[in-house]
Coordinates of C-alpha atoms and ligand atoms in Angstrom, one line a residue:
M1 CA -69.9 213.8 145.0
I2 CA -67.4 212.8 141.6
I3 CA -68.1 211.2 138.7
D4 CA -65.9 208.0 137.3
T5 CA -66.7 208.5 133.4
H6 CA -64.9 205.9 132.0
A7 CA -63.9 201.5 133.9
H8 CA -63.1 199.0 133.8
Y9 CA -64.6 196.9 137.2
D10 CA -65.9 193.7 134.7
D11 CA -61.6 192.9 134.7
E12 CA -60.5 190.3 136.2
A13 CA -58.4 193.0 138.2
F14 CA -61.2 193.5 141.1
D15 CA -62.5 189.9 140.9
E16 CA -60.9 189.7 144.5
D17 CA -63.3 192.6 145.6
R18 CA -65.0 193.7 143.8
D19 CA -68.3 193.9 145.1
Q20 CA -66.2 195.7 148.7
L21 CA -65.3 198.1 146.6
I22 CA -67.8 199.4 144.6
R23 CA -70.6 199.2 147.4
G24 CA -67.5 201.5 149.6
F25 CA -67.1 204.4 146.3
A26 CA -70.1 206.3 148.4
E27 CA -67.9 206.8 151.5
N28 CA -65.3 207.9 149.0
G29 CA -66.7 210.9 147.6
I30 CA -67.3 208.1 144.3
E31 CA -71.1 209.1 143.3
M32 CA -71.1 206.8 140.4
V33 CA -69.1 205.1 137.6
V34 CA -70.1 204.3 134.0
N35 CA -68.6 200.6 133.3
V36 CA -67.4 200.5 129.6
G37 CA -67.4 197.2 127.7
A38 CA -64.9 196.9 125.5
G39 CA -66.1 193.6 123.6
I40 CA -69.4 191.6 123.2
E41 CA -68.3 189.1 126.6
T42 CA -67.3 192.2 128.1
S43 CA -70.7 194.6 127.9
K44 CA -72.5 191.9 128.8
R45 CA -70.3 191.5 131.7
T46 CA -71.3 195.5 132.0
L47 CA -75.0 195.0 132.1
E48 CA -74.5 192.5 135.0
L49 CA -72.7 195.1 137.2
V50 CA -75.1 197.6 135.9
A51 CA -78.4 195.4 137.0
Q52 CA -76.8 194.6 140.6
Y53 CA -75.2 197.7 141.1
E54 CA -77.4 200.9 141.7
N55 CA -74.0 203.2 141.2
V56 CA -73.1 201.9 138.0
Y57 CA -74.4 202.5 135.0
G58 CA -73.1 201.1 131.8
A59 CA -71.3 201.6 127.9
V60 CA -72.4 198.8 125.4
G61 CA -69.7 198.6 122.3
V62 CA -66.4 197.4 120.8
H63 CA -63.3 198.5 121.2
P64 CA -61.1 198.4 117.3
D65 CA -58.7 196.0 119.4
G66 CA -61.8 193.2 119.8
V67 CA -63.1 193.3 116.5
Q68 CA -61.5 191.1 114.5
D69 CA -64.4 188.7 115.2
L70 CA -67.4 190.8 115.2
T71 CA -70.2 190.0 113.2
E72 CA -73.9 191.2 111.8
A73 CA -75.0 189.2 114.8
D74 CA -73.3 190.7 117.7
M75 CA -74.4 194.4 116.3
E76 CA -77.7 193.0 116.8
W77 CA -77.5 192.4 120.0
L78 CA -75.3 195.3 120.4
K79 CA -78.1 197.3 119.3
S80 CA -81.4 194.9 121.2
V81 CA -79.4 195.9 124.8
S82 CA -78.3 199.1 124.1
G83 CA -82.1 200.8 124.9
R84 CA -81.8 199.1 127.8
E85 CA -82.6 200.7 131.8
K86 CA -78.7 203.0 132.3
I87 CA -77.3 202.6 129.5
V88 CA -75.9 205.5 129.0
A89 CA -73.8 205.3 125.6
I90 CA -72.0 203.2 123.1
G91 CA -68.7 202.4 123.4
E92 CA -66.0 202.1 122.8
I93 CA -65.2 202.5 119.7
G94 CA -63.3 203.7 117.7
L95 CA -59.5 202.9 115.8
D96 CA -56.1 201.9 117.6
Y97 CA -52.6 202.0 116.0
Y98 CA -50.5 201.4 118.1
W99 CA -51.3 198.3 119.2
D100 CA -52.6 197.5 115.3
T101 CA -54.0 193.8 116.9
A102 CA -57.1 194.4 114.0
E103 CA -56.3 195.5 110.7
R104 CA -56.9 198.5 110.4
Q105 CA -59.1 198.3 107.3
I106 CA -61.2 196.3 109.4
Q107 CA -61.0 198.6 112.7
K108 CA -62.3 201.4 110.1
K109 CA -65.1 199.4 109.0
W110 CA -66.5 198.8 112.6
F111 CA -66.1 202.2 113.6
V112 CA -67.9 203.8 111.0
R113 CA -71.4 200.9 112.0
Q114 CA -71.0 201.8 115.7
L115 CA -70.5 205.3 115.1
G116 CA -73.6 204.9 112.7
L117 CA -75.6 202.3 116.0
A118 CA -75.6 205.4 117.6
R119 CA -77.6 207.2 115.7
E120 CA -79.6 204.6 115.0
V121 CA -80.1 205.0 119.0
G122 CA -79.5 207.9 119.8
L123 CA -77.0 207.4 122.5
P124 CA -73.7 209.2 122.7
V125 CA -70.1 207.6 121.7
I126 CA -67.3 206.9 123.8
I127 CA -64.3 207.5 121.7
H128 CA -61.0 205.4 122.1
S129 CA -58.5 206.6 120.0
R130 CA -54.7 205.6 119.9
E131 CA -52.4 207.0 117.2
A132 CA -54.5 207.0 115.3
A133 CA -55.4 211.0 115.2
A134 CA -55.7 211.7 111.5
D135 CA -57.9 209.1 111.0
T136 CA -60.4 209.5 114.0
L137 CA -61.3 212.8 112.9
E138 CA -61.8 212.5 109.2
I139 CA -64.2 209.5 109.6
M140 CA -65.7 211.5 112.4
K141 CA -66.5 214.4 110.2
A142 CA -67.9 212.2 107.5
E143 CA -70.5 210.3 109.7
K144 CA -71.6 214.2 111.0
S145 CA -70.1 212.9 115.3
E146 CA -71.4 216.4 116.1
E147 CA -74.9 215.5 115.4
I148 CA -73.9 212.6 117.7
G149 CA -71.9 213.6 120.5
G150 CA -69.9 211.6 123.5
V151 CA -66.6 211.6 125.0
I152 CA -62.8 211.0 123.4
H153 CA -61.3 208.8 126.5
C154 CA -58.3 209.0 127.5
F155 CA -57.6 212.4 125.5
S156 CA -53.9 211.7 124.1
Y157 CA -53.7 214.6 121.5
G158 CA -52.3 218.1 121.5
V159 CA -54.3 221.2 121.8
E160 CA -54.8 221.3 117.4
M161 CA -56.7 218.2 118.0
A162 CA -58.7 219.2 120.6
R163 CA -59.6 222.2 119.3
E164 CA -61.3 219.9 116.2
Y165 CA -63.6 218.0 119.1
L166 CA -64.4 220.9 120.7
K167 CA -66.1 222.6 117.8
M168 CA -68.1 219.5 116.9
G169 CA -69.3 219.7 121.3
F170 CA -67.4 216.8 122.3
F171 CA -65.8 216.3 125.9
L172 CA -62.0 215.1 126.9
G173 CA -62.1 212.4 129.7
I174 CA -59.1 213.2 131.8
G175 CA -57.3 210.8 134.1
G176 CA -54.2 209.8 135.5
V177 CA -52.2 211.0 133.0
L178 CA -52.9 214.2 134.2
T179 CA -50.3 213.5 136.9
F180 CA -47.6 212.0 134.5
K181 CA -44.8 213.6 135.6
N182 CA -44.5 213.8 131.0
G183 CA -47.6 213.9 130.9
R184 CA -46.8 217.5 130.3
R185 CA -49.1 217.4 126.2
L186 CA -52.1 216.6 128.2
K187 CA -52.3 219.1 130.9
E188 CA -51.3 221.8 128.0
V189 CA -55.3 220.2 126.6
V190 CA -56.6 221.1 130.1
E191 CA -55.2 224.5 130.2
Y192 CA -56.9 225.1 127.1
A193 CA -60.1 223.5 127.1
P194 CA -63.2 225.2 128.6
M195 CA -64.5 223.7 131.9
E196 CA -67.5 222.6 131.2
S197 CA -66.1 220.2 128.3
L198 CA -64.0 218.1 130.6
V199 CA -64.9 215.1 132.7
L200 CA -63.0 212.7 135.0
E201 CA -62.5 209.0 134.1
T202 CA -59.8 206.6 135.2
D203 CA -60.0 204.1 132.4
S204 CA -59.4 201.7 135.6
P205 CA -57.6 199.2 136.5
Y206 CA -55.2 200.5 133.6
L207 CA -53.5 204.4 133.9
T208 CA -53.4 204.5 138.0
P209 CA -52.2 208.8 138.7
V210 CA -49.0 209.9 140.5
P211 CA -48.6 208.7 143.1
Y212 CA -49.7 204.9 142.8
R213 CA -48.7 204.7 138.8
G214 CA -48.2 201.5 138.1
K215 CA -50.3 199.2 141.2
R216 CA -54.0 199.1 140.1
N217 CA -55.8 201.6 140.0
N218 CA -60.0 202.1 141.1
S219 CA -62.2 205.2 141.1
N220 CA -61.3 206.0 144.5
Y221 CA -57.9 207.6 143.5
L222 CA -59.9 210.0 141.7
P223 CA -59.6 212.8 144.4
L224 CA -55.6 213.0 143.1
V225 CA -56.6 213.6 138.9
V226 CA -58.8 216.4 141.2
E227 CA -56.2 218.2 142.5
E228 CA -53.9 218.4 139.3
L229 CA -56.8 219.9 137.6
A230 CA -58.1 222.3 140.2
K231 CA -54.2 223.8 140.2
I232 CA -54.4 224.2 135.9
K233 CA -57.5 226.0 135.9
G234 CA -56.9 227.6 139.1
L235 CA -60.1 226.2 141.0
S236 CA -60.8 224.4 144.1
A237 CA -61.6 221.2 144.1
Q238 CA -64.6 221.1 145.5
E239 CA -65.4 223.4 142.0
V240 CA -63.9 220.9 140.1
I241 CA -65.5 217.7 141.1
D242 CA -69.2 220.0 140.8
I243 CA -67.8 221.2 137.3
T244 CA -67.0 217.8 136.0
R245 CA -70.1 216.5 137.9
E246 CA -72.6 218.5 135.1
N247 CA -71.0 217.5 132.7
A248 CA -70.2 214.2 133.3
L249 CA -74.8 213.8 133.3
R250 CA -74.6 216.4 130.0
L251 CA -72.8 213.9 128.4
Y252 CA -74.3 211.1 129.2
R253 CA -77.9 212.9 128.8
I254 CA -79.1 211.6 132.4
S255 CA -81.3 213.6 133.9
G256 CA -82.1 214.7 137.1
R257 CA -85.3 213.2 137.5
D258 CA -83.7 209.3 137.3
R259 CA -80.9 210.0 139.9
Ligands
NI301 NI1 -61.1 202.5 127.8

């Protein structure tokens, strides 16, 4: 079955039918989803979803757009909840120079701090990096992120950058963009990267694959990404599902015993 390694079911876009959707995943071939925090509030909501649904795992962390008001007390709280059952990563964290919501110095400071938190608590990281390729890589190298491990979510850079992250042992998160007409760069990356380094993700409610692009995304659309990935890699859909599932379990260090 399919594992969605990155989604935001806490989002208000799901207020109407969240319960129905999540309970219906199994019959649509979706084994589990990892709900990813983007701030303190959404990390709290993530903890609730993880407790409520067996098929929801979680990550806690603060997205670069939300770091302006981050405090030491928040960091303590993140640390305190990171050890809870089914919390499998620190994220999403990183740099976003497209929106530039917070000053770049502030983004960098909290990115480094949250990488440190992940190292301290022994969890992998979920990296958000948009139009900030050089700084993201520089910080991750300086912080020896190859010892932390994790995924570059919604990978949006080219083959050169992919090579750097693959060398560090990171996974690349592949989602709806792969089906976009202007997704050529990502297709090249997928062609280049070994299958063992790719994981499936939706970033729901965002980045909906074609032909539903523009509508609200959800994990049930992942077979459209699988199909595209299978075509590029010359594999069957089932092979793509099986390999990316193993990769996701390895990324989040979920052992067979937990499942
Ligand atoms: Ni996200």
